[in-house]
Short mmCIF file of C-alpha atoms in Angstrom, two decimals:
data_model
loop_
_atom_site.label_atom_id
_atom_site.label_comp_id
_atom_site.label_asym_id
_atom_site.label_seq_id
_atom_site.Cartn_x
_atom_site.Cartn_y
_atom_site.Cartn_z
CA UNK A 38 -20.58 -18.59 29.33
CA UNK A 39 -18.56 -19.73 26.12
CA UNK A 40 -14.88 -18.86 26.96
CA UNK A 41 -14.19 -17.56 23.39
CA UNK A 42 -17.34 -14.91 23.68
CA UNK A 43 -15.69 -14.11 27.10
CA UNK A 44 -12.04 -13.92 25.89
CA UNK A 45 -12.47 -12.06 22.28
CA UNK A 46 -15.45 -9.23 24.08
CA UNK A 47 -12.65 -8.82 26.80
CA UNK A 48 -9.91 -7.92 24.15
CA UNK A 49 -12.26 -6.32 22.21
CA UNK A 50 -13.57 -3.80 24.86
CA UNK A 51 -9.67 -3.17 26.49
CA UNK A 52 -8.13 -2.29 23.26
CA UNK A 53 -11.27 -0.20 22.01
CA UNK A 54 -10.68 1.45 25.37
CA UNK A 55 -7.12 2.10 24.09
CA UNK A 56 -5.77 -0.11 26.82
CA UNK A 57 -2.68 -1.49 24.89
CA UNK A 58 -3.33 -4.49 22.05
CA UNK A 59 -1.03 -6.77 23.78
CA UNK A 60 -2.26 -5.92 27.26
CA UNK A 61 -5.63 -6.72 25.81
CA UNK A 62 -4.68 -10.06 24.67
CA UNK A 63 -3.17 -11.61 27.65
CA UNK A 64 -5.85 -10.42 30.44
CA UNK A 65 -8.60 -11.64 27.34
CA UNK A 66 -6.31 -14.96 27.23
CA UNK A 67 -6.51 -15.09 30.95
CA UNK A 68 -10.45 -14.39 31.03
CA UNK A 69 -11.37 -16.88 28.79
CA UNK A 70 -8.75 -19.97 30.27
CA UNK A 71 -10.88 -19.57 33.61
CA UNK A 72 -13.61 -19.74 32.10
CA UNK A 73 -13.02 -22.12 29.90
CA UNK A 74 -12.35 -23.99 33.07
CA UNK A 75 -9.02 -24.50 32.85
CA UNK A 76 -7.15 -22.88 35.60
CA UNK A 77 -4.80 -20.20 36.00
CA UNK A 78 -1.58 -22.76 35.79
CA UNK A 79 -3.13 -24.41 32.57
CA UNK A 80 -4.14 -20.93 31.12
CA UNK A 81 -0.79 -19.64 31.36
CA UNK A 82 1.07 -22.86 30.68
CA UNK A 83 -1.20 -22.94 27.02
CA UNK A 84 -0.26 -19.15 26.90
CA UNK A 85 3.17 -19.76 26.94
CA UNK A 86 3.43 -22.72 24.74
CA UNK A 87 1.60 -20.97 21.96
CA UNK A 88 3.67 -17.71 22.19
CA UNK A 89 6.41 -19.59 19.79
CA UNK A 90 3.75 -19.78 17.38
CA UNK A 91 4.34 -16.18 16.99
CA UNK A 92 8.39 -15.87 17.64
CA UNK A 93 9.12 -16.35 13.66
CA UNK A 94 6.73 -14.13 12.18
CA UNK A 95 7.68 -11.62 15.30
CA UNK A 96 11.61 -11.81 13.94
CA UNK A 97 11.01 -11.65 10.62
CA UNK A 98 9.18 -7.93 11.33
CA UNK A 99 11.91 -7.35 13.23
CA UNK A 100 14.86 -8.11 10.51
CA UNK A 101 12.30 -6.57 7.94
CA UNK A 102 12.52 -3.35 10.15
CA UNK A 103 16.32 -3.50 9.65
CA UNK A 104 16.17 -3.80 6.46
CA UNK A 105 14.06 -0.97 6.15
CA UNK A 106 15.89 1.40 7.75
CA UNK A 107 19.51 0.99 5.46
CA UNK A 108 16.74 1.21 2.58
CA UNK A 109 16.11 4.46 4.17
CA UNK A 110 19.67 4.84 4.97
CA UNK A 111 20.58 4.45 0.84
CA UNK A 112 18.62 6.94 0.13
CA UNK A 113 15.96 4.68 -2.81
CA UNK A 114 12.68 5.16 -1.60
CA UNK A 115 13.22 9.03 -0.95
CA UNK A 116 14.22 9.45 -4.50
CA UNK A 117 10.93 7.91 -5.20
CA UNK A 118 8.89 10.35 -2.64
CA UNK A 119 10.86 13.21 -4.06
CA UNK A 120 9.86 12.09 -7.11
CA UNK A 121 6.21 12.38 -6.05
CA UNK A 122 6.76 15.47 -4.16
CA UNK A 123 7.83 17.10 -7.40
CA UNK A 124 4.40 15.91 -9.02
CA UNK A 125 2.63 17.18 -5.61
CA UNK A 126 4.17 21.05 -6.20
CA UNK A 127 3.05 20.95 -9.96
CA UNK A 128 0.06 19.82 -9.44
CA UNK A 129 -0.68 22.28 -6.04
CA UNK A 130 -3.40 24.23 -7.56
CA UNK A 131 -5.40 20.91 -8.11
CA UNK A 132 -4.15 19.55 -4.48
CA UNK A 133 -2.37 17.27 -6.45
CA UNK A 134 -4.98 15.38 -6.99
CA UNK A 135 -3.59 12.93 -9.60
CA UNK A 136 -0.76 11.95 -7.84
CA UNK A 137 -3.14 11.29 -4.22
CA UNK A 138 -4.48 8.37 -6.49
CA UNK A 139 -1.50 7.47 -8.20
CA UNK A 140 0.05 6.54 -4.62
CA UNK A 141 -3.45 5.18 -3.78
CA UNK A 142 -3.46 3.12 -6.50
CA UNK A 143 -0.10 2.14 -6.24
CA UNK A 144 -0.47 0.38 -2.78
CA UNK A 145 -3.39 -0.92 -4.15
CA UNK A 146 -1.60 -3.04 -6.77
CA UNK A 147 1.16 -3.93 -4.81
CA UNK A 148 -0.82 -5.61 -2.09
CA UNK A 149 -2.66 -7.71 -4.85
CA UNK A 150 0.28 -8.63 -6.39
CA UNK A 151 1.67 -9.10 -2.69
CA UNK A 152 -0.76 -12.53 -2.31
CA UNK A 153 -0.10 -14.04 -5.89
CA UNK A 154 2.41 -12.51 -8.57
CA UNK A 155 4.78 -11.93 -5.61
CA UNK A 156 3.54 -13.47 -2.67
CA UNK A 157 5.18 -11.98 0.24
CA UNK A 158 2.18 -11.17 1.89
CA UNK A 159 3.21 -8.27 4.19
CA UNK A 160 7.12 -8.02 3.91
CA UNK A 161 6.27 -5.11 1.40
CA UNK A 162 4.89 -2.50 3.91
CA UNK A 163 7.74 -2.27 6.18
CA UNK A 164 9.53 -1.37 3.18
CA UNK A 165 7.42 0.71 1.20
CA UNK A 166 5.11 2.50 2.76
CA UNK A 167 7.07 4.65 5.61
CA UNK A 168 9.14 6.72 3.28
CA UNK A 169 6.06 7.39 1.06
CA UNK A 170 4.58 9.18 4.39
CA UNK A 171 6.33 12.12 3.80
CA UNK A 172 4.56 12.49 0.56
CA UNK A 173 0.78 11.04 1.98
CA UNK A 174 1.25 14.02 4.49
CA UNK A 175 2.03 16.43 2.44
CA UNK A 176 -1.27 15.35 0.49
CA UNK A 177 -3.00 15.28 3.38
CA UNK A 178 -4.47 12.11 2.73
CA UNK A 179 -6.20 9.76 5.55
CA UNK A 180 -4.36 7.14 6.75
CA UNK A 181 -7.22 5.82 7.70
CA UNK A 182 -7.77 5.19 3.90
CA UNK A 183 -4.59 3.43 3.29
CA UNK A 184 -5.10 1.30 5.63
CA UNK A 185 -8.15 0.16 4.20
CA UNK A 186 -6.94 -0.12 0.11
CA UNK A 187 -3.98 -2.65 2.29
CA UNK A 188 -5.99 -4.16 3.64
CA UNK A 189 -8.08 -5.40 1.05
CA UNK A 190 -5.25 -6.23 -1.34
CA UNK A 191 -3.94 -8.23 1.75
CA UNK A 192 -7.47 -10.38 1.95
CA UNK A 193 -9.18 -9.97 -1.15
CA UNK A 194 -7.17 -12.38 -3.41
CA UNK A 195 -7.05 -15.19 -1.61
CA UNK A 196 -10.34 -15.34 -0.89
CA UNK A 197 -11.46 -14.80 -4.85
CA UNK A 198 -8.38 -15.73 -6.63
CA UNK A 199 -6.79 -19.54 -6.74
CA UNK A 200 -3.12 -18.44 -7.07
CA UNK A 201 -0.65 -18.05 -4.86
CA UNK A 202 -1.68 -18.02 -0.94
CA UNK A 203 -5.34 -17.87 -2.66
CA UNK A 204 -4.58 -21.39 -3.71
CA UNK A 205 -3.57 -22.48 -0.14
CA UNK A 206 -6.35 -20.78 1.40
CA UNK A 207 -9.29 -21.80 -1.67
CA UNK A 208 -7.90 -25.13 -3.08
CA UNK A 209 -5.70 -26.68 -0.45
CA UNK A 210 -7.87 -25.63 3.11
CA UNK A 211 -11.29 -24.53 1.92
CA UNK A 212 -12.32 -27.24 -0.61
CA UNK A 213 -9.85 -30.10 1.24
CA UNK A 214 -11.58 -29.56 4.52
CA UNK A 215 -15.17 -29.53 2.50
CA UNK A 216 -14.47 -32.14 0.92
CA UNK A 217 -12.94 -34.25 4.06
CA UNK A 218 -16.37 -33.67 5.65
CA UNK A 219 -17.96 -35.37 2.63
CA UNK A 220 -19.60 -33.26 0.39
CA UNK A 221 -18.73 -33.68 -3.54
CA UNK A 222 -16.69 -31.13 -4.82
CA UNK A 223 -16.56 -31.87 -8.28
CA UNK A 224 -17.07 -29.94 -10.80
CA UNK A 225 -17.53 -26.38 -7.89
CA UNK A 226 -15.75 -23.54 -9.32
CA UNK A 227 -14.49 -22.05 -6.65
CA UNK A 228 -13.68 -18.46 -7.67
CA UNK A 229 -17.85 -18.65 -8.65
CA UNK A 230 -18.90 -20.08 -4.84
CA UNK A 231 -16.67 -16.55 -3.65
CA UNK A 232 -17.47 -14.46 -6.06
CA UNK A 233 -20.24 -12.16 -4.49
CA UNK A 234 -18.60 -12.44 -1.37
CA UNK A 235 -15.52 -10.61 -3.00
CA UNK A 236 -17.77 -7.81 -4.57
CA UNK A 237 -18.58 -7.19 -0.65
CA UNK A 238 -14.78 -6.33 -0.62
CA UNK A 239 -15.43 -4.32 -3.15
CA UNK A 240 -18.05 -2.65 -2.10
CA UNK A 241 -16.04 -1.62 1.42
CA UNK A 242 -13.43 -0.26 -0.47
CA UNK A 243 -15.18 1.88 -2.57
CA UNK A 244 -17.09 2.57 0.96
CA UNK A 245 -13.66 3.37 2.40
CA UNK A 246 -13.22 6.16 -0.68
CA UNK A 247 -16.08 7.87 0.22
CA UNK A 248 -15.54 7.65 3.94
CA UNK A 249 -12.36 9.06 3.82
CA UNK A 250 -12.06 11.06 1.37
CA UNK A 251 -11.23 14.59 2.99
CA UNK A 252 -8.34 15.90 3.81
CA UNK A 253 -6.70 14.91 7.33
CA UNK A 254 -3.50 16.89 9.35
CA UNK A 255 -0.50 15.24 10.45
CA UNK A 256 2.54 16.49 12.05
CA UNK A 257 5.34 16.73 9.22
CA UNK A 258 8.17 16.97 12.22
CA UNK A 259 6.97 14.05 13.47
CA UNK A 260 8.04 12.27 10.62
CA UNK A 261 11.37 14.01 9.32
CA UNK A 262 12.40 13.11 12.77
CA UNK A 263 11.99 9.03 11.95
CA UNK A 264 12.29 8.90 8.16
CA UNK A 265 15.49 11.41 7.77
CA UNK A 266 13.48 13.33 4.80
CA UNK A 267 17.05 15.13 4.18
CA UNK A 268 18.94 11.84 3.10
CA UNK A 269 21.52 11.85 0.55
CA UNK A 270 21.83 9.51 -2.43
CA UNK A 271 23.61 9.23 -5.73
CA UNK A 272 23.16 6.37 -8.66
CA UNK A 273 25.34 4.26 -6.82
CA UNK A 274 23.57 3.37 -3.54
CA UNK A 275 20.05 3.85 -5.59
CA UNK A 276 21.51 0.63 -7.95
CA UNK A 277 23.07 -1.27 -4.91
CA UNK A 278 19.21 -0.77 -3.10
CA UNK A 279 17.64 -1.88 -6.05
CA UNK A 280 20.23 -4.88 -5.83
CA UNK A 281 19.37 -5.50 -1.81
CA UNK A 282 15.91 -5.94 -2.11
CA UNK A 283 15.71 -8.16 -5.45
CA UNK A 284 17.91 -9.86 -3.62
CA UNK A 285 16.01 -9.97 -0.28
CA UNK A 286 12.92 -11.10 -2.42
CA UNK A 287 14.37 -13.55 -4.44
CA UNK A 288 15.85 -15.45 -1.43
CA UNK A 289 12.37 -14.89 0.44
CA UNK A 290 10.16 -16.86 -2.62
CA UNK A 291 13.02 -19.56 -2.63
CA UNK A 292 13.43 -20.19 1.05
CA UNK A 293 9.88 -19.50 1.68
CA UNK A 294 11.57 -17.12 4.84
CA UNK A 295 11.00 -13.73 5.15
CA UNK A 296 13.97 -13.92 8.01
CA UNK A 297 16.61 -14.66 5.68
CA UNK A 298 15.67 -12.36 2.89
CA UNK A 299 15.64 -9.64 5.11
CA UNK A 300 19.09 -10.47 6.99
CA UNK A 301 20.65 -11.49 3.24
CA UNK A 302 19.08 -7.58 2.14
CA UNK A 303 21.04 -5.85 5.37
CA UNK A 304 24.21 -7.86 4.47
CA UNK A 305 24.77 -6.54 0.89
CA UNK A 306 24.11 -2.89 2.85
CA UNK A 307 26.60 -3.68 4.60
CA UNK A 308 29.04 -5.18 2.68
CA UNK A 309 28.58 -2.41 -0.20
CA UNK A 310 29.44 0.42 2.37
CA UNK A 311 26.28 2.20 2.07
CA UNK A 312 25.50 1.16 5.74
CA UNK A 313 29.05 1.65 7.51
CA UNK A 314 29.73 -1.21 8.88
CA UNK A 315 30.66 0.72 12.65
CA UNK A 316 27.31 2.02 12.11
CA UNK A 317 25.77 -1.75 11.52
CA UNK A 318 25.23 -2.33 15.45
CA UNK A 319 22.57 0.91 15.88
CA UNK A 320 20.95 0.35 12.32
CA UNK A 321 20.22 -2.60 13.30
CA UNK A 322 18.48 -1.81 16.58
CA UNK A 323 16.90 1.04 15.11
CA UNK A 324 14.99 -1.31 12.84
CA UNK A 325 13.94 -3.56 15.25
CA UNK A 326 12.66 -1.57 17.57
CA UNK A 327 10.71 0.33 14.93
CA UNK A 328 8.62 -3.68 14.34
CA UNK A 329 8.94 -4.43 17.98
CA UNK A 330 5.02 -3.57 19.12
CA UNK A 331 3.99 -5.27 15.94
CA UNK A 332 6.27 -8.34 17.39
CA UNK A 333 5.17 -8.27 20.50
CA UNK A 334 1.68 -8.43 19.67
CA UNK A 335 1.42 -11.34 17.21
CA UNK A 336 3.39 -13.17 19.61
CA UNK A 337 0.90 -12.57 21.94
CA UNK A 338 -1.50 -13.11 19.84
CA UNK A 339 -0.43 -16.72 19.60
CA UNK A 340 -0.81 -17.30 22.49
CA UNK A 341 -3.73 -16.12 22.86
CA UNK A 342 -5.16 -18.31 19.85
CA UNK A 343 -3.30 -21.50 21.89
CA UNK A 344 -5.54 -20.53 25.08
CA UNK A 345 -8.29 -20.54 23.05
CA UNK A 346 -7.90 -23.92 21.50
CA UNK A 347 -6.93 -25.63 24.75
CA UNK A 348 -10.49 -24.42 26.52
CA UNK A 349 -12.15 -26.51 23.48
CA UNK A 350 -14.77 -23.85 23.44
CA UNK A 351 -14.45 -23.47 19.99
CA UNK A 352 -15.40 -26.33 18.82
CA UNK A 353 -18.54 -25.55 21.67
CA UNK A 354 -19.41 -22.45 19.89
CA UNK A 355 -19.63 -24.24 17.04
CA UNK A 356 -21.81 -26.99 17.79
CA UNK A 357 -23.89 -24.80 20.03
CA UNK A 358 -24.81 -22.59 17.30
CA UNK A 359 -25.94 -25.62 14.99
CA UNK A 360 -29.00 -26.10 18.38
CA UNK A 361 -29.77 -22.13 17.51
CA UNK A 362 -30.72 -22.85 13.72
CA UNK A 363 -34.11 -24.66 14.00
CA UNK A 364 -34.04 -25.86 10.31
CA UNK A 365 -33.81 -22.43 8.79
CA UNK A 366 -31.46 -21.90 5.97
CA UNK A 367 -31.60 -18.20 6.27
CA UNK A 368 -30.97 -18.33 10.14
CA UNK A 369 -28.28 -21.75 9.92
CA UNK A 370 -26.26 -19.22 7.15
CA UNK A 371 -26.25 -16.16 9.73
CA UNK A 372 -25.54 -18.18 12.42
CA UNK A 373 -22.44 -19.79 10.66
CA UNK A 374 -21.15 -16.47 9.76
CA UNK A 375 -21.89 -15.04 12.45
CA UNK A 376 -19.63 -17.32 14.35
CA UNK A 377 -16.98 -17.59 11.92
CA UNK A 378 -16.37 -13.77 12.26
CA UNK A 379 -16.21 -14.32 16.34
CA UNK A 380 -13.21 -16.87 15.60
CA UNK A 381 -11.52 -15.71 13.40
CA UNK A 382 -10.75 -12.55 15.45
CA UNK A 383 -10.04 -14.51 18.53
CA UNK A 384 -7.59 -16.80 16.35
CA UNK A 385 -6.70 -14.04 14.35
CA UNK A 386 -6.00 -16.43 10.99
CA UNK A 387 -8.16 -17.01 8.17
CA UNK A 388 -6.48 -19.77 7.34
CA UNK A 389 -6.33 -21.64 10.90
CA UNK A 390 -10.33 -21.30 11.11
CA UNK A 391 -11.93 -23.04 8.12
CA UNK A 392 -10.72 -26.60 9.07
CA UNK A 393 -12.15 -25.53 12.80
CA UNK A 394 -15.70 -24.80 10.85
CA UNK A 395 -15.48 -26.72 8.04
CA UNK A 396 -16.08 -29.80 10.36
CA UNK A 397 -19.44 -28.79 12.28
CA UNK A 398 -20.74 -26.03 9.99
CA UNK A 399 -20.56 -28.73 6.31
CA UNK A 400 -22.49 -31.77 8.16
CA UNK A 401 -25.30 -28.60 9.14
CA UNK A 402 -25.16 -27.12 5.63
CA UNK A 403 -25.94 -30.55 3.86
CA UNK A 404 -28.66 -30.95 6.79
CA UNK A 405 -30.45 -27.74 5.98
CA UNK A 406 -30.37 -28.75 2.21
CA UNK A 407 -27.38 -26.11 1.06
CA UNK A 408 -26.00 -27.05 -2.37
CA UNK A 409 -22.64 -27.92 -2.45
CA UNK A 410 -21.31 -24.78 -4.17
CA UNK A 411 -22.96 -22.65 -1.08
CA UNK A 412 -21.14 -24.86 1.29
CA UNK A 413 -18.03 -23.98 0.11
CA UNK A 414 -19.32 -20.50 0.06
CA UNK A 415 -20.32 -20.28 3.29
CA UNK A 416 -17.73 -21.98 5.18
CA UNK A 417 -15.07 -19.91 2.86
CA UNK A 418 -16.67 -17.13 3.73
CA UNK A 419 -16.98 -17.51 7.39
CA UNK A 420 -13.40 -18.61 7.44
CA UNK A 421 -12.62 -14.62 5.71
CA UNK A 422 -15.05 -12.66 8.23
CA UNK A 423 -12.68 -11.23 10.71
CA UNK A 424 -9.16 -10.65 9.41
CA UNK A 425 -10.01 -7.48 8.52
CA UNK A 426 -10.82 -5.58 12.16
CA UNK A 427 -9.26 -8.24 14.01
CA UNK A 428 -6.12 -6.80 16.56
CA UNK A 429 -4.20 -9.82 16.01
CA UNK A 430 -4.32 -10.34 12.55
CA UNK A 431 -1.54 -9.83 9.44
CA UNK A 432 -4.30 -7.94 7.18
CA UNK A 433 -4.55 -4.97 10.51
CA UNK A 434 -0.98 -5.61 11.80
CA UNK A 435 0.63 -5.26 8.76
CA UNK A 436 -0.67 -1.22 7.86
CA UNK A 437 -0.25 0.07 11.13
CA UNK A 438 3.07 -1.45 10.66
CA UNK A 439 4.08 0.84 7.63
CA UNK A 440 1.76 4.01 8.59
CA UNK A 441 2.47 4.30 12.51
CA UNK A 442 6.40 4.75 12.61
CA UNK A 443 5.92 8.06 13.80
CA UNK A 444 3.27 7.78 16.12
CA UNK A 445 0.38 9.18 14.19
CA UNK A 446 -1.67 6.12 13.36
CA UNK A 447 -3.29 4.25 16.32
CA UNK A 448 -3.46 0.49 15.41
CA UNK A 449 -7.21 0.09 16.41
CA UNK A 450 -9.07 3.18 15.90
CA UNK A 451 -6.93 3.62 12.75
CA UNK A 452 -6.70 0.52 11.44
CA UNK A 453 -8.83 -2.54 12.96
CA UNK A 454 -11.97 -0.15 13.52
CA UNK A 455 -12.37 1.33 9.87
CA UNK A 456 -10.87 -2.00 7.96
CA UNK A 457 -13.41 -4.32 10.50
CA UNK A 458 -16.50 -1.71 9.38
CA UNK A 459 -15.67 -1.59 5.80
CA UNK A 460 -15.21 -5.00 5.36
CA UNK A 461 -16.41 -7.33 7.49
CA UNK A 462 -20.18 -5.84 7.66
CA UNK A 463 -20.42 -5.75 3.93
CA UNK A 464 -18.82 -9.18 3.70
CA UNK A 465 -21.42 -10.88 6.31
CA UNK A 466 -24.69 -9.18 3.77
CA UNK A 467 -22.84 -10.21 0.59
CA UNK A 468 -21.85 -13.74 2.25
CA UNK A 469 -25.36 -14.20 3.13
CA UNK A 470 -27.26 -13.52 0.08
CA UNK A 471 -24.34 -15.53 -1.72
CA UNK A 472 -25.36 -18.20 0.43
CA UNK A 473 -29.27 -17.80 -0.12
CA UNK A 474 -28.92 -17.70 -3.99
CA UNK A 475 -25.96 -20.40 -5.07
#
């Protein structure tokens, strides 16, 4: 049996079974480096050389938690969700409606702008989203909703737009690697070849609305306990936040390191008074142990990925599904995608799987008579399946992040269930008939 079907159905069943994610991952690394053929000693000593692949991303979450909490301490994003909880009381014979899609529409735009205007990918959540809870509960609105407009600002950019970590992804992976496996890419619009793929986005968002659109309880106590609803704040410490996280962004887009823009952020917190600095010590902690699940399991989650790799069954998969085509484009495009959504949640990265496809899948395309813009298409496209709904991946990782800090939010039947039907079903139909017509 092909080690990565083994390894990903393991994880998949143990952490649907609410067996815990990064549990999940190492007995699903484990599975699939025997029978990969590698050996317990060689499984575990690929485990533990790829768990450093997740160590930086894993500290950064954790100084972002820090962060978050003197944020909380100084008092700026409650003045914002009082703010909104003054809207919510004079709007409460409409259920405050307007202001449930002002928020909604708020997260919305700032995980677009999150991937291009100011890409910072997730560092926002940690930041944002926990003190608006108090409001989203008083609403009454699904989390489960949330979690899926995130998400799709988180993927939906850079797999449409060529800016910011959508030119990475589109320009500098997708069409390189194409092109490396010699197809001619000149003249391919790209945003065109992902274009109806991206109205399958779309189309699971709006899917999402409609799913989730009534009204769901959550324990307020829960949450006053964690966010410190009561917090005092005056003009001062709102300015000197402002200050800290311009500052913390700023230092993140110049350094390219979310590490240093967080511990730069906690510093002028510090230094300002507005965290005391003999309170500094259990701040600190406090925030970190808020990210450390999220920490723990994308540095499992490496090394997970790094078992995967070393069994070599990936590049087996992909070879072994080219034998299952039989000459037929609608079958070969299927196939492709089919596959590229298995990876992808094994690996967990977008990004890290279209040079892994783009090498067996472009030869097959050009063999099966695909034009050059649905190559691009379809390897693009088969690089996106599976970031949304995978356990291990920033797009699922980085809501439950923002929307579980008091316990309320389960990271896969909350997050990586609704985000991987919404999504990635609606994605493989649009990818495929994208493929078919281009």
């Amino acid at each position: 049996m092909n080690a990565v079907i083994a390894a990903v159905g393991i994880m998949l069943i143990l952490s649907l079974s609410r067996v815990h994610v990064v549990i999940a991952l190492i007995v699903g690394a484990l599975v699939g480096g025997l029978t990969g053929g590698l050996g317990i000693d060689a499984t575990l000593k690929a485990f533990n050389s790829g768990l450093g692949g997740g160590a930086t991303v894993a500290l950064s979450y954790a100084l972002l938690g820090a962060f978050a909490v003197a944020i909380a301490k100084s008092g700026l994003a409650h003045a914002l969700a009082d703010k909104a909880l003054a809207m919510v009381d004079r709007q409460h014979a409409n259920g405050g409606g307007n202001v449930k899609w002002l928020l909604i529409g708020l997260l919305w735009v700032v995980a677009i702008a999150s991937q291009n205007i100011l890409p910072i990918h997730i560092a926002f959540i940690p930041l944002l989203v926990p003190p608006l809870l108090y409001v989203l509960t008083k609403l009454q609105l699904d989390r489960r909703l949330i979690a899926c407009v995130i998400t799709f600002g988180l993927i939906t950019p850079y797999m449409f737009l060529p800016v910011g970590f959508g030119n990475i992804f589109l320009n500098e992976i997708l069409l390189a690697n194409v092109a490396r496996s010699g197809v001619d890419i000149s003249g391919i619009n790209v945003t065109h070849a992902m274009g109806i793929p991206a109205l399958g986005m779309v189309f699971g968002l709006a899917a999402a609305l409609i799913s989730y659109r009534k009204k769901r309880v959550y324990d307020l106590e829960k949450i006053e306990k964690v966010e410190q609803v009561a917090v005092q704040y005056n003009p001062m410490s709102l300015m000197i936040a402002g200050l800290a996280i311009a500052a913390a962004f700023i230092v993140q887009l110049l350094l390219d390191s979310m590490i240093i823009g967080a511990l730069v952020g906690f510093l002028i917190f510090s230094v300002s008074g507005i965290v005391k600095w003999r309170d500094t010590d259990d701040l600190f902690t406090e925030g970190m142990k808020m990210m450390a699940m999220i920490g723990f399991i994308m540095i499992a989650a490496s090394g997970f990925a790094e078992v995967m790799k070393a069994t070599g069954h990936v590049q087996t998969l992909v070879e072994s599904s080219a034998s299952w085509i039989n000459h037929s484009k609608g079958i070969g495009a299927l196939l492709m995608l089919l596959v590229g959504l298995l990876v992808t949640m094994g690996i967990g990265s977008s990004f890290s799987t279209v040079p892994i496809l783009a090498a067996i899948f472009v030869p097959l395309c050009v063999q099966l008579g695909f034009s050059p813009i649905a190559i691009v298409c379809i390897v693009g496209t088969a690089g996106a399946l599976g970031d949304a709904g995978s356990p291990a991946s920033d797009s699922t990782l980085g809501p439950t992040s923002g929307l579980n800090i008091d316990g309320q939010h389960h990271h896969i039947w909350d997050t990586v269930v609704p985000t991987f039907l919404h999504y990635n079903l609606p994605l493989l139909v649009f990818g495929w008939v994208a493929a078919m017509v281009l």
